Tab-separated table of C-alpha atoms in Angstrom:
chain	number	residue	atom	x	y	z
B	1	MET	CA	49.676	19.233	30.034
B	2	SER	CA	52.956	20.523	28.641
B	3	GLU	CA	53.609	22.231	25.340
B	4	VAL	CA	54.024	20.155	22.182
B	5	LYS	CA	57.634	19.524	21.167
B	6	TYR	CA	59.040	18.511	17.789
B	7	SER	CA	61.938	16.389	16.510
B	8	LYS	CA	64.195	16.814	13.503
B	9	GLU	CA	62.671	13.599	12.137
B	10	HIS	CA	59.318	15.402	12.000
B	11	GLU	CA	57.599	13.776	14.985
B	12	TRP	CA	55.539	15.721	17.503
B	13	ILE	CA	55.361	14.743	21.167
B	14	LYS	CA	52.963	15.855	23.863
B	15	LEU	CA	53.658	14.987	27.496
B	16	ASP	CA	50.869	14.357	30.014
B	17	GLY	CA	52.317	13.295	33.370
B	18	ASP	CA	54.822	10.587	32.423
B	19	VAL	CA	52.913	9.493	29.300
B	20	ALA	CA	53.898	10.988	25.942
B	21	THR	CA	51.694	10.912	22.854
B	22	ILE	CA	53.685	10.835	19.619
B	23	GLY	CA	52.743	11.350	15.992
B	24	ILE	CA	54.128	12.792	12.760
B	25	THR	CA	53.813	16.453	11.803
B	26	LYS	CA	51.604	17.994	9.154
B	27	HIS	CA	54.786	19.021	7.357
B	28	ALA	CA	55.863	15.359	7.287
B	29	THR	CA	52.539	14.264	5.793
B	30	GLU	CA	52.819	16.939	3.123
B	31	MET	CA	56.256	15.667	2.153
B	32	LEU	CA	55.111	12.032	2.142
B	33	GLY	CA	51.918	12.527	0.141
B	34	ASP	CA	48.965	10.160	0.501
B	35	ILE	CA	49.715	7.699	3.284
B	36	VAL	CA	48.371	4.245	2.472
B	37	PHE	CA	50.039	2.059	5.116
B	38	ALA	CA	51.014	2.469	8.773
B	39	GLU	CA	52.802	0.062	11.104
B	40	LEU	CA	53.071	0.796	14.827
B	41	PRO	CA	55.249	-0.612	17.617
B	42	GLU	CA	53.839	-3.430	19.738
B	43	LYS	CA	52.134	-2.563	22.967
B	44	GLY	CA	54.414	-3.431	25.867
B	45	SER	CA	57.594	-3.131	23.805
B	46	SER	CA	60.381	-0.730	24.679
B	47	VAL	CA	61.680	1.852	22.252
B	48	GLU	CA	64.893	3.880	22.423
B	49	LYS	CA	65.247	7.581	21.660
B	50	ASP	CA	65.864	8.126	17.920
B	51	GLY	CA	65.196	4.441	17.176
B	52	THR	CA	62.577	3.259	14.708
B	53	ALA	CA	59.124	2.825	16.165
B	54	GLY	CA	56.973	2.353	13.105
B	55	VAL	CA	56.654	2.766	9.365
B	56	VAL	CA	54.476	4.854	7.100
B	57	GLU	CA	54.171	4.286	3.389
B	58	SER	CA	52.842	6.481	0.647
B	59	THR	CA	52.067	5.150	-2.827
B	60	LYS	CA	55.666	6.132	-3.645
B	61	ALA	CA	57.861	4.938	-0.777
B	62	ALA	CA	58.231	3.659	2.765
B	63	SER	CA	59.555	5.872	5.584
B	64	ASP	CA	60.535	4.949	9.114
B	65	VAL	CA	58.883	6.642	12.046
B	66	TYR	CA	61.304	7.394	14.898
B	67	THR	CA	60.612	7.968	18.545
B	68	PRO	CA	61.988	11.243	19.916
B	69	VAL	CA	62.226	9.805	23.473
B	70	SER	CA	62.733	6.379	25.103
B	71	GLY	CA	60.018	4.475	26.896
B	72	GLU	CA	57.533	1.637	27.028
B	73	VAL	CA	54.688	1.559	24.505
B	74	VAL	CA	51.444	1.741	26.506
B	75	ASP	CA	48.991	2.389	23.686
B	76	THR	CA	48.825	2.472	19.878
B	77	ASN	CA	46.285	4.051	17.544
B	78	GLN	CA	44.662	1.160	15.636
B	79	ALA	CA	42.410	3.637	13.761
B	80	ILE	CA	45.337	4.855	11.623
B	81	VAL	CA	46.369	1.281	10.805
B	82	ASP	CA	42.831	0.498	9.634
B	83	ASP	CA	42.531	3.749	7.686
B	84	PRO	CA	45.950	5.352	7.062
B	85	SER	CA	44.366	8.273	5.171
B	86	LYS	CA	43.414	9.637	8.612
B	87	ILE	CA	47.092	10.538	9.058
B	88	ASN	CA	46.881	13.001	6.162
B	89	GLN	CA	43.593	14.392	7.433
B	90	ASP	CA	44.455	15.106	11.072
B	91	PRO	CA	48.151	14.327	11.704
B	92	GLU	CA	48.729	16.427	14.808
B	93	ASN	CA	45.603	15.441	16.685
B	94	SER	CA	43.382	12.356	16.277
B	95	ALA	CA	45.922	10.541	14.077
B	96	TRP	CA	48.528	10.105	16.840
B	97	PHE	CA	50.712	7.001	16.468
B	98	PHE	CA	51.614	5.658	19.927
B	99	LYS	CA	51.819	6.554	23.618
B	100	LEU	CA	54.924	5.960	25.702
B	101	LYS	CA	55.511	5.745	29.394
B	102	ILE	CA	58.701	7.757	29.233
B	103	LYS	CA	61.933	6.757	30.908
B	104	ASP	CA	63.788	10.032	31.179
B	105	VAL	CA	61.993	13.357	30.955
B	106	SER	CA	65.288	15.140	30.270
B	107	GLU	CA	65.254	13.606	26.765
B	108	MET	CA	62.558	16.170	25.979
B	109	GLU	CA	65.010	19.035	26.448
B	110	SER	CA	66.806	18.669	23.129
B	111	LEU	CA	63.540	18.844	21.166
B	112	MET	CA	62.257	21.951	19.390
B	113	ASN	CA	59.316	24.156	20.264
B	114	LYS	CA	56.747	24.995	17.592
B	115	GLU	CA	58.410	28.166	16.427
B	116	ASP	CA	61.823	26.531	16.007
B	117	TYR	CA	60.299	23.491	14.317
B	118	ASP	CA	58.343	25.578	11.808
B	119	LYS	CA	61.557	27.374	10.922
B	120	PHE	CA	63.436	24.062	10.660
B	121	ALA	CA	60.709	22.544	8.495
B	122	LYS	CA	60.686	25.531	6.168
B	123	GLU	CA	64.457	25.342	5.731
B	124	ASN	CA	64.314	21.603	5.099
B	125	ALA	CA	61.317	21.599	2.774
I	1	MET	CA	74.054	16.781	-18.840
I	2	ASP	CA	71.417	19.303	-17.840
I	3	THR	CA	68.026	18.021	-16.848
I	4	LYS	CA	65.580	18.798	-19.645
I	5	LYS	CA	62.193	20.434	-19.363
I	6	THR	CA	59.197	19.527	-21.479
I	7	SER	CA	57.101	22.159	-23.247
I	8	LEU	CA	54.489	21.802	-20.502
I	9	TYR	CA	56.916	22.771	-17.707
I	10	LYS	CA	55.261	26.158	-17.197
I	11	LEU	CA	51.804	24.585	-17.024
I	12	HIS	CA	53.069	22.029	-14.486
I	13	GLN	CA	54.415	24.884	-12.370
I	14	ASP	CA	51.123	26.777	-12.685
I	15	CYS	CA	49.363	23.645	-11.390
I	16	ASN	CA	51.707	23.294	-8.361
I	17	ALA	CA	53.466	20.195	-9.610
I	18	LYS	CA	56.024	18.444	-7.431
I	19	PHE	CA	58.861	17.609	-9.778
I	20	VAL	CA	61.214	14.652	-9.897
I	21	GLU	CA	64.039	13.909	-12.255
I	22	PHE	CA	63.020	11.047	-14.490
I	23	ALA	CA	65.169	9.791	-17.375
I	24	GLY	CA	66.911	13.155	-17.615
I	25	TYR	CA	63.739	15.259	-17.521
I	26	HIS	CA	62.052	17.384	-14.864
I	27	MET	CA	58.735	15.564	-14.687
I	28	PRO	CA	55.690	16.132	-12.458
I	29	ILE	CA	55.298	13.279	-9.950
I	30	GLN	CA	52.037	14.771	-8.660
I	31	TYR	CA	50.053	18.000	-8.439
I	32	SER	CA	48.351	19.558	-5.415
I	33	GLU	CA	45.563	16.981	-5.036
I	34	GLY	CA	47.965	14.075	-4.715
I	35	ILE	CA	48.458	10.677	-6.268
I	36	VAL	CA	45.352	8.941	-4.882
I	37	GLU	CA	42.954	11.687	-6.032
I	38	GLU	CA	44.645	11.941	-9.423
I	39	HIS	CA	44.427	8.174	-9.835
I	40	LYS	CA	40.733	8.074	-8.945
I	41	PHE	CA	39.926	11.077	-11.124
I	42	THR	CA	41.482	9.272	-14.095
I	43	ARG	CA	39.447	6.119	-13.402
I	44	ASN	CA	36.183	8.050	-12.933
I	45	HIS	CA	36.569	11.091	-15.214
I	46	SER	CA	39.608	12.044	-17.246
I	47	GLY	CA	43.285	12.643	-16.572
I	48	VAL	CA	45.814	14.257	-18.888
I	49	PHE	CA	49.469	13.178	-18.672
I	50	ASP	CA	52.600	14.813	-20.031
I	51	VAL	CA	54.593	11.974	-21.581
I	52	SER	CA	56.727	14.214	-23.787
I	53	HIS	CA	59.866	12.655	-22.339
I	54	MET	CA	59.061	9.500	-24.297
I	55	GLY	CA	60.682	9.024	-27.689
I	56	GLN	CA	58.758	9.601	-30.894
I	57	LEU	CA	60.752	7.854	-33.564
I	58	PHE	CA	59.636	8.273	-37.162
I	59	ILE	CA	61.191	5.851	-39.644
I	60	TYR	CA	60.453	6.582	-43.272
I	61	GLY	CA	60.285	3.863	-45.893
I	62	GLY	CA	58.133	1.442	-47.873
I	63	ASP	CA	58.047	-2.318	-48.451
I	64	GLU	CA	61.769	-2.789	-47.935
I	65	LEU	CA	61.531	-1.094	-44.525
I	66	ILE	CA	58.681	-3.443	-43.579
I	67	LYS	CA	60.879	-6.430	-44.445
I	68	ASP	CA	63.832	-5.035	-42.528
I	69	LEU	CA	61.740	-4.216	-39.448
I	70	GLU	CA	60.325	-7.739	-39.447
I	71	LYS	CA	63.899	-8.945	-38.882
I	72	ILE	CA	63.837	-6.890	-35.661
I	73	PHE	CA	60.282	-6.938	-34.282
I	74	PRO	CA	58.268	-10.174	-33.770
I	75	LEU	CA	55.300	-8.640	-35.567
I	76	ASP	CA	53.387	-9.333	-38.749
I	77	LEU	CA	54.132	-5.827	-40.048
I	78	LYS	CA	53.290	-6.532	-43.683
I	79	ASN	CA	49.686	-7.098	-42.606
I	80	LEU	CA	49.582	-4.166	-40.184
I	81	LYS	CA	46.974	-1.824	-41.631
I	82	LEU	CA	47.584	1.871	-42.143
I	83	ASN	CA	47.147	3.772	-38.834
I	84	HIS	CA	47.008	0.611	-36.750
I	85	SER	CA	49.231	0.114	-33.706
I	86	LYS	CA	50.867	-2.866	-32.004
I	87	TYR	CA	52.607	-3.299	-28.675
I	88	SER	CA	56.042	-4.818	-29.153
I	89	PHE	CA	59.640	-4.856	-27.906
I	90	LEU	CA	63.151	-4.385	-29.085
I	91	MET	CA	65.116	-7.521	-28.228
I	92	ASN	CA	68.803	-8.393	-28.261
I	93	LYS	CA	70.070	-11.640	-29.797
I	94	ASP	CA	69.383	-13.465	-26.525
I	95	ALA	CA	65.773	-12.218	-26.696
I	96	GLY	CA	66.453	-9.917	-23.688
I	97	ILE	CA	64.174	-6.893	-23.795
I	98	GLN	CA	66.018	-3.643	-24.630
I	99	ASP	CA	62.778	-1.656	-24.588
I	100	ASP	CA	59.047	-2.071	-24.937
I	101	LEU	CA	57.213	0.129	-27.393
I	102	ILE	CA	54.150	0.902	-29.496
I	103	ILE	CA	54.623	0.823	-33.254
I	104	THR	CA	52.099	2.400	-35.603
I	105	LYS	CA	51.952	2.136	-39.402
I	106	ILE	CA	51.734	5.599	-40.905
I	107	SER	CA	51.585	6.356	-44.612
I	108	GLU	CA	55.274	7.394	-44.837
I	109	GLY	CA	56.569	4.520	-42.725
I	110	PHE	CA	56.291	3.876	-38.993
I	111	LEU	CA	55.973	5.848	-35.778
I	112	ILE	CA	57.480	4.123	-32.738
I	113	ILE	CA	56.871	5.378	-29.192
I	114	LEU	CA	59.861	4.515	-26.976
I	115	ASN	CA	60.642	4.763	-23.280
I	116	ALA	CA	62.439	7.971	-22.310
I	117	ALA	CA	65.362	6.234	-20.630
I	118	CYS	CA	65.943	3.949	-23.638
I	119	LYS	CA	65.163	6.172	-26.618
I	120	ASN	CA	68.686	7.290	-27.499
I	121	ASP	CA	70.082	3.757	-27.260
I	122	ASP	CA	67.129	2.414	-29.248
I	123	TYR	CA	67.792	4.963	-31.969
I	124	LYS	CA	71.441	3.863	-32.252
I	125	ILE	CA	70.569	0.163	-32.181
I	126	LEU	CA	67.880	0.516	-34.852
I	127	LYS	CA	70.058	2.732	-37.018
I	128	GLY	CA	72.781	0.089	-36.937
I	129	TRP	CA	70.471	-2.843	-37.589
I	130	LEU	CA	68.806	-0.972	-40.462
I	131	ASN	CA	72.296	-0.184	-41.907
I	132	GLU	CA	71.411	3.528	-42.050
I	133	LYS	CA	69.245	2.766	-45.079
I	134	TYR	CA	66.251	4.811	-43.969
I	135	LYS	CA	65.582	8.320	-42.773
I	136	MET	CA	65.034	8.156	-39.011
I	137	VAL	CA	63.920	11.073	-36.860
I	138	LEU	CA	63.772	10.924	-33.069
I	139	ASP	CA	61.538	13.957	-33.033
I	140	GLU	CA	62.345	16.488	-30.295
I	141	ASN	CA	60.034	19.067	-31.881
I	142	ARG	CA	56.884	17.198	-30.956
I	143	SER	CA	55.374	16.718	-27.521
I	144	LEU	CA	53.289	13.764	-26.420
I	145	ILE	CA	50.334	13.861	-24.064
I	146	ALA	CA	47.924	11.134	-23.028
I	147	ILE	CA	44.328	11.705	-22.026
I	148	GLN	CA	42.887	8.726	-20.170
I	149	GLY	CA	39.640	7.781	-18.464
I	150	PRO	CA	35.949	7.358	-19.310
I	151	LYS	CA	35.219	11.045	-20.028
I	152	SER	CA	38.312	11.522	-22.199
I	153	SER	CA	36.681	10.662	-25.506
I	154	GLN	CA	33.961	13.239	-24.997
I	155	ILE	CA	36.391	15.905	-23.756
I	156	LEU	CA	38.937	15.442	-26.537
I	157	ASN	CA	36.176	15.287	-29.132
I	158	GLU	CA	34.963	18.730	-28.055
I	159	VAL	CA	38.412	20.121	-28.878
I	160	ILE	CA	39.271	17.955	-31.894
I	161	SER	CA	36.144	16.655	-33.571
I	162	LYS	CA	35.761	13.079	-34.805
I	163	VAL	CA	38.512	11.614	-32.561
I	164	LYS	CA	35.815	9.558	-30.863
I	165	ASP	CA	35.439	7.568	-34.091
I	166	LEU	CA	38.933	6.083	-33.662
I	167	ASN	CA	39.066	2.403	-32.747
I	168	PHE	CA	41.239	1.022	-29.974
I	169	MET	CA	44.891	0.710	-31.068
I	170	SER	CA	44.414	2.781	-34.177
I	171	GLY	CA	45.184	6.383	-35.033
I	172	ASN	CA	45.058	9.189	-37.563
I	173	TRP	CA	46.149	12.721	-38.328
I	174	PHE	CA	43.874	15.481	-37.086
I	175	LEU	CA	44.119	19.273	-37.038
I	176	PHE	CA	44.421	21.426	-33.929
I	177	ASP	CA	44.947	25.122	-34.533
I	178	ASN	CA	45.905	24.258	-38.112
I	179	GLN	CA	48.672	21.998	-36.804
I	180	LYS	CA	48.926	18.350	-37.754
I	181	VAL	CA	48.511	16.204	-34.668
I	182	TYR	CA	48.714	12.423	-34.684
I	183	ILE	CA	46.237	10.810	-32.307
I	184	THR	CA	46.004	7.139	-31.380
I	185	ARG	CA	43.325	5.532	-29.235
I	186	SER	CA	45.645	3.966	-26.700
I	187	GLY	CA	47.290	4.503	-23.368
I	188	TYR	CA	48.845	2.797	-20.408
I	189	THR	CA	46.352	3.105	-17.569
I	190	GLY	CA	43.778	0.383	-18.272
I	191	GLU	CA	41.306	3.093	-19.286
I	192	ASP	CA	39.928	4.186	-22.619
I	193	GLY	CA	41.967	7.094	-23.890
I	194	PHE	CA	44.198	8.718	-26.468
I	195	GLU	CA	47.808	9.666	-27.018
I	196	ILE	CA	48.420	12.878	-28.932
I	197	SER	CA	51.620	13.794	-30.744
I	198	ILE	CA	51.640	17.552	-31.279
I	199	PRO	CA	54.231	20.261	-32.153
I	200	ASN	CA	55.892	21.626	-28.990
I	201	ASN	CA	54.574	25.165	-29.500
I	202	PHE	CA	50.955	24.015	-29.387
I	203	VAL	CA	50.929	21.458	-26.586
I	204	ASP	CA	50.409	24.025	-23.828
I	205	LYS	CA	47.349	25.454	-25.585
I	206	LEU	CA	45.825	22.026	-26.261
I	207	THR	CA	46.421	20.800	-22.712
I	208	ARG	CA	44.877	23.943	-21.180
I	209	GLU	CA	41.806	23.455	-23.401
I	210	LEU	CA	41.459	19.858	-22.236
I	211	ILE	CA	41.653	21.061	-18.615
I	212	ASP	CA	39.016	23.730	-19.371
I	213	LYS	CA	36.716	21.002	-20.698
I	214	GLY	CA	37.037	19.010	-17.466
I	215	SER	CA	40.193	16.904	-17.631
I	216	LYS	CA	42.863	17.294	-14.939
I	217	LEU	CA	46.629	16.995	-15.020
I	218	VAL	CA	47.883	13.724	-13.547
I	219	GLY	CA	51.505	13.070	-12.617
I	220	LEU	CA	53.869	10.136	-12.997
I	221	GLY	CA	52.987	8.904	-9.491
I	222	ALA	CA	49.403	8.110	-10.452
I	223	ARG	CA	50.537	6.910	-13.869
I	224	ASP	CA	52.507	4.234	-12.017
I	225	THR	CA	49.626	3.133	-9.748
I	226	LEU	CA	47.235	3.120	-12.734
I	227	ARG	CA	49.483	1.005	-14.960
I	228	LEU	CA	50.276	-1.425	-12.155
I	229	GLU	CA	46.589	-1.966	-11.360
I	230	ALA	CA	46.126	-2.563	-15.090
I	231	GLY	CA	48.892	-5.214	-14.981
I	232	LEU	CA	51.099	-3.307	-17.425
I	233	CYS	CA	54.902	-3.520	-17.290
I	234	LEU	CA	57.279	-0.674	-16.558
I	235	TYR	CA	60.589	-0.898	-18.380
I	236	GLY	CA	63.626	-0.949	-16.094
I	237	HIS	CA	61.543	-2.631	-13.393
I	238	ASP	CA	59.284	-5.385	-14.759
I	239	LEU	CA	61.216	-5.639	-18.012
I	240	ASP	CA	64.937	-5.441	-18.728
I	241	LYS	CA	67.731	-7.015	-20.768
I	242	ASP	CA	67.790	-10.103	-18.524
I	243	LYS	CA	64.141	-10.934	-19.210
I	244	THR	CA	62.588	-12.252	-22.401
I	245	PRO	CA	59.037	-11.601	-23.646
I	246	VAL	CA	58.139	-15.231	-22.831
I	247	GLU	CA	59.416	-14.838	-19.254
I	248	ALA	CA	57.586	-11.512	-19.035
I	249	ASN	CA	54.350	-13.314	-19.938
I	250	LEU	CA	54.006	-11.163	-23.037
I	251	LYS	CA	53.882	-13.957	-25.611
I	252	TRP	CA	50.457	-12.652	-26.733
I	253	ALA	CA	52.371	-9.768	-28.325
I	254	ILE	CA	54.470	-12.087	-30.513
I	255	SER	CA	52.992	-12.892	-33.919
I	256	LYS	CA	52.337	-16.641	-34.336
I	257	GLU	CA	53.007	-16.362	-38.031
I	258	ARG	CA	56.419	-14.869	-37.334
I	259	ILE	CA	57.290	-17.579	-34.794
I	260	SER	CA	56.662	-20.251	-37.403
I	261	LYS	CA	59.245	-18.547	-39.629
I	262	GLY	CA	61.631	-17.711	-36.775
I	263	ASP	CA	63.595	-15.076	-38.671
I	264	PHE	CA	63.788	-12.160	-36.233
I	265	ILE	CA	66.512	-11.208	-33.741
I	266	GLY	CA	66.146	-13.416	-30.662
I	267	SER	CA	63.704	-15.802	-32.366
I	268	ASP	CA	65.750	-18.947	-31.624
I	269	ILE	CA	65.555	-18.253	-27.866
I	270	ILE	CA	61.860	-17.326	-28.064
I	271	ILE	CA	61.018	-20.538	-29.938
I	272	LYS	CA	63.069	-22.626	-27.493
I	273	GLN	CA	61.276	-21.044	-24.523
I	274	LEU	CA	57.851	-21.458	-26.109
I	275	ASN	CA	58.556	-25.150	-26.717
I	276	ASN	CA	60.421	-26.044	-23.520
I	277	GLY	CA	58.964	-23.542	-21.071
I	278	VAL	CA	60.819	-21.026	-18.927
I	279	THR	CA	62.302	-21.267	-15.441
I	280	LYS	CA	60.954	-17.894	-14.232
I	281	ILE	CA	57.811	-16.035	-15.235
I	282	ARG	CA	56.082	-12.739	-14.474
I	283	VAL	CA	52.968	-13.025	-12.306
I	284	GLY	CA	50.556	-10.818	-10.388
I	285	ILE	CA	50.954	-10.935	-6.613
I	286	LYS	CA	48.301	-9.917	-4.116
I	287	PRO	CA	49.599	-9.424	-0.571
I	288	GLU	CA	47.162	-10.246	2.228
I	289	GLY	CA	46.135	-7.309	4.393
I	290	ARG	CA	47.654	-3.910	3.736
I	291	ILE	CA	51.379	-4.705	3.565
I	292	ILE	CA	53.070	-3.135	0.544
I	293	ALA	CA	55.792	-5.208	-1.110
I	294	ARG	CA	57.980	-3.008	-3.264
I	295	GLU	CA	60.530	-3.680	-5.984
I	296	LYS	CA	63.292	-6.142	-4.903
I	297	THR	CA	61.143	-7.709	-2.162
I	298	LYS	CA	62.093	-11.398	-1.939
I	299	ILE	CA	59.405	-14.019	-2.563
I	300	PHE	CA	59.455	-17.366	-0.714
I	301	ASN	CA	57.406	-20.544	-1.073
I	302	GLN	CA	55.644	-22.320	1.807
I	303	SER	CA	58.840	-24.243	2.605
I	304	ASP	CA	60.693	-20.930	3.028
I	305	VAL	CA	62.690	-21.373	-0.172
I	306	HIS	CA	63.514	-18.195	-2.115
I	307	ILE	CA	61.574	-18.460	-5.387
I	308	GLY	CA	61.575	-14.960	-6.842
I	309	GLU	CA	61.432	-11.216	-6.513
I	310	ILE	CA	58.922	-8.382	-6.764
I	311	THR	CA	59.593	-6.005	-9.667
I	312	SER	CA	56.792	-3.456	-9.003
I	313	GLY	CA	54.627	-2.998	-5.946
I	314	THR	CA	52.487	-0.260	-4.512
I	315	PHE	CA	49.084	0.525	-3.060
I	316	GLY	CA	46.339	0.416	-5.692
I	317	PRO	CA	43.836	3.196	-4.974
I	318	SER	CA	41.025	1.638	-7.076
I	319	VAL	CA	41.663	-1.862	-5.747
I	320	ASN	CA	41.943	-0.231	-2.302
I	321	GLY	CA	44.780	-2.528	-1.330
I	322	PRO	CA	48.343	-3.462	-2.123
I	323	VAL	CA	49.201	-4.793	-5.590
I	324	ALA	CA	52.444	-6.174	-6.997
I	325	MET	CA	54.068	-7.954	-9.914
I	326	GLY	CA	57.171	-10.040	-9.916
I	327	TYR	CA	58.993	-13.057	-11.267
I	328	VAL	CA	58.728	-16.466	-9.630
I	329	GLU	CA	60.003	-19.922	-10.521
I	330	ASN	CA	57.613	-21.398	-13.025
I	331	GLU	CA	56.265	-24.174	-10.760
I	332	PHE	CA	54.975	-21.529	-8.316
I	333	SER	CA	53.288	-19.367	-10.947
I	334	LYS	CA	49.814	-20.932	-10.792
I	335	LYS	CA	46.957	-18.694	-9.733
I	336	ASN	CA	46.170	-18.852	-5.987
I	337	THR	CA	49.578	-20.319	-5.075
I	338	LYS	CA	50.432	-19.193	-1.546
I	339	VAL	CA	53.732	-17.354	-1.229
I	340	PHE	CA	55.478	-15.211	1.375
I	341	LEU	CA	56.993	-11.765	0.940
I	342	GLU	CA	59.878	-10.569	3.094
I	343	VAL	CA	59.258	-6.958	4.098
I	344	ARG	CA	61.533	-5.313	6.709
I	345	GLY	CA	62.711	-8.705	7.903
I	346	LYS	CA	59.263	-10.236	8.413
I	347	LYS	CA	57.424	-12.640	6.131
I	348	TYR	CA	53.904	-11.778	4.998
I	349	ALA	CA	51.421	-14.035	3.196
I	350	ALA	CA	50.434	-13.296	-0.397
I	351	SER	CA	49.019	-15.193	-3.330
I	352	ILE	CA	49.751	-15.411	-7.020
I	353	CYS	CA	46.902	-13.850	-8.965
I	354	SER	CA	45.906	-13.170	-12.524
I	355	LEU	CA	46.435	-9.737	-14.067
I	356	PRO	CA	45.064	-7.111	-14.305
I	357	PHE	CA	44.101	-6.192	-10.750
I	358	TYR	CA	41.638	-3.696	-12.145
I	359	LYS	CA	39.706	-4.395	-15.307
I	360	LYS	CA	37.633	-2.185	-17.472
I	361	SER	CA	36.925	-3.015	-21.086
I	362	TYR	CA	38.580	-0.782	-23.645
I	363	VAL	CA	36.129	0.989	-25.921
I	364	LYS	CA	36.363	-0.554	-29.361
I	365	GLY	CA	35.157	2.624	-30.988
I	366	ALA	CA	32.165	3.383	-33.139
I	367	ASN	CA	32.349	0.360	-35.421
């Protein structure tokens, strides 16, 4: 399994073979506050790099979730739809959002590693 | 104009507040525990809110002032007892709501609590309508805090004795640190609680004492979810100049005696609407499932005809589901009417419901 990469839209992505697991970062959840609603892409649908692939809402506002790479949605995490507070509790692990069968592995190249993302997040806090 | 800070700014910082600009003030939207925890703590224990951005307007005068204010507010002010409060609104001649407010009879005249965003305009409007006959002070030297929730009476009473004897919607002067504080048993969360008007230099000390006794600071974020669950309107969202008290479903706040006379600003429109009905009216709206319909969400009937708009919507932590209010055409305002809400291009089922979403009886006090 490869290292976890991060997007400027505060998603994390972990590649296992040609399937990527994607979620939002802890930093993102801290900015959003208590998440009370999550909407995920439909299984079988195709999503394009940097396009919207879901929505999270806090008590205050709604925010789009973007996909950092293109691909076909092969799985979604119903547990976070049923209980969105799980996203605040464990954002970078059990509260993943969706899995993609990715189209082009080179799309991963422009993403940040953990060190760069932490720096980016700090600057954009 | 520079964004103002309240006298509790330092305390908010000490408690890791996240700030937002609200009506020209740096106000805490939440503290470290977050909106949901703060909301629940208020419902189950006691939350203390800085509402010092709100206007505290003192108008000094006697019987003539009462007569003049009755030309403005649809209230039976001559029978309002000393230290009793009423919810009301400032209307324009078309009965559009300029602001909603709480007015309390004090021995020297009246104390009116106004919304922060409206207070300076309200002051000018009232000054004009009262022909500058009375001394009016929009007091910037006093802060205002609210303590709300079931443990609040006990907590505040430990700091300021005998406040627990106050009845709902009544107030009195008390002493804190030899300072005169005016306390009313009121609030805007659907919980029992108090609002305390206190000199700026003493509000930090009082608030820290309330926290020491077990209350916790709660930000504007939870204040919004609390008031919405309680079915209470937020000015600038659920109420504005294009909506009348009858349309806002607030006719309970208009004195029947005053309607029969019809001699206040906007009364002709109010009477017409009470007799003939209104075309749009404020209702509670309960979305099915978890979908949150926020302000400006369009409402449709079962034939896909646009019938109204959401004015406030969020997730209600105590209801554990989405809650909303909005205006719909009168014929669709009956409880349990099925409607559809357009969120991100898709239509979601919802139903018209009665307000509040969350009900707890206000404590009437000792009597």
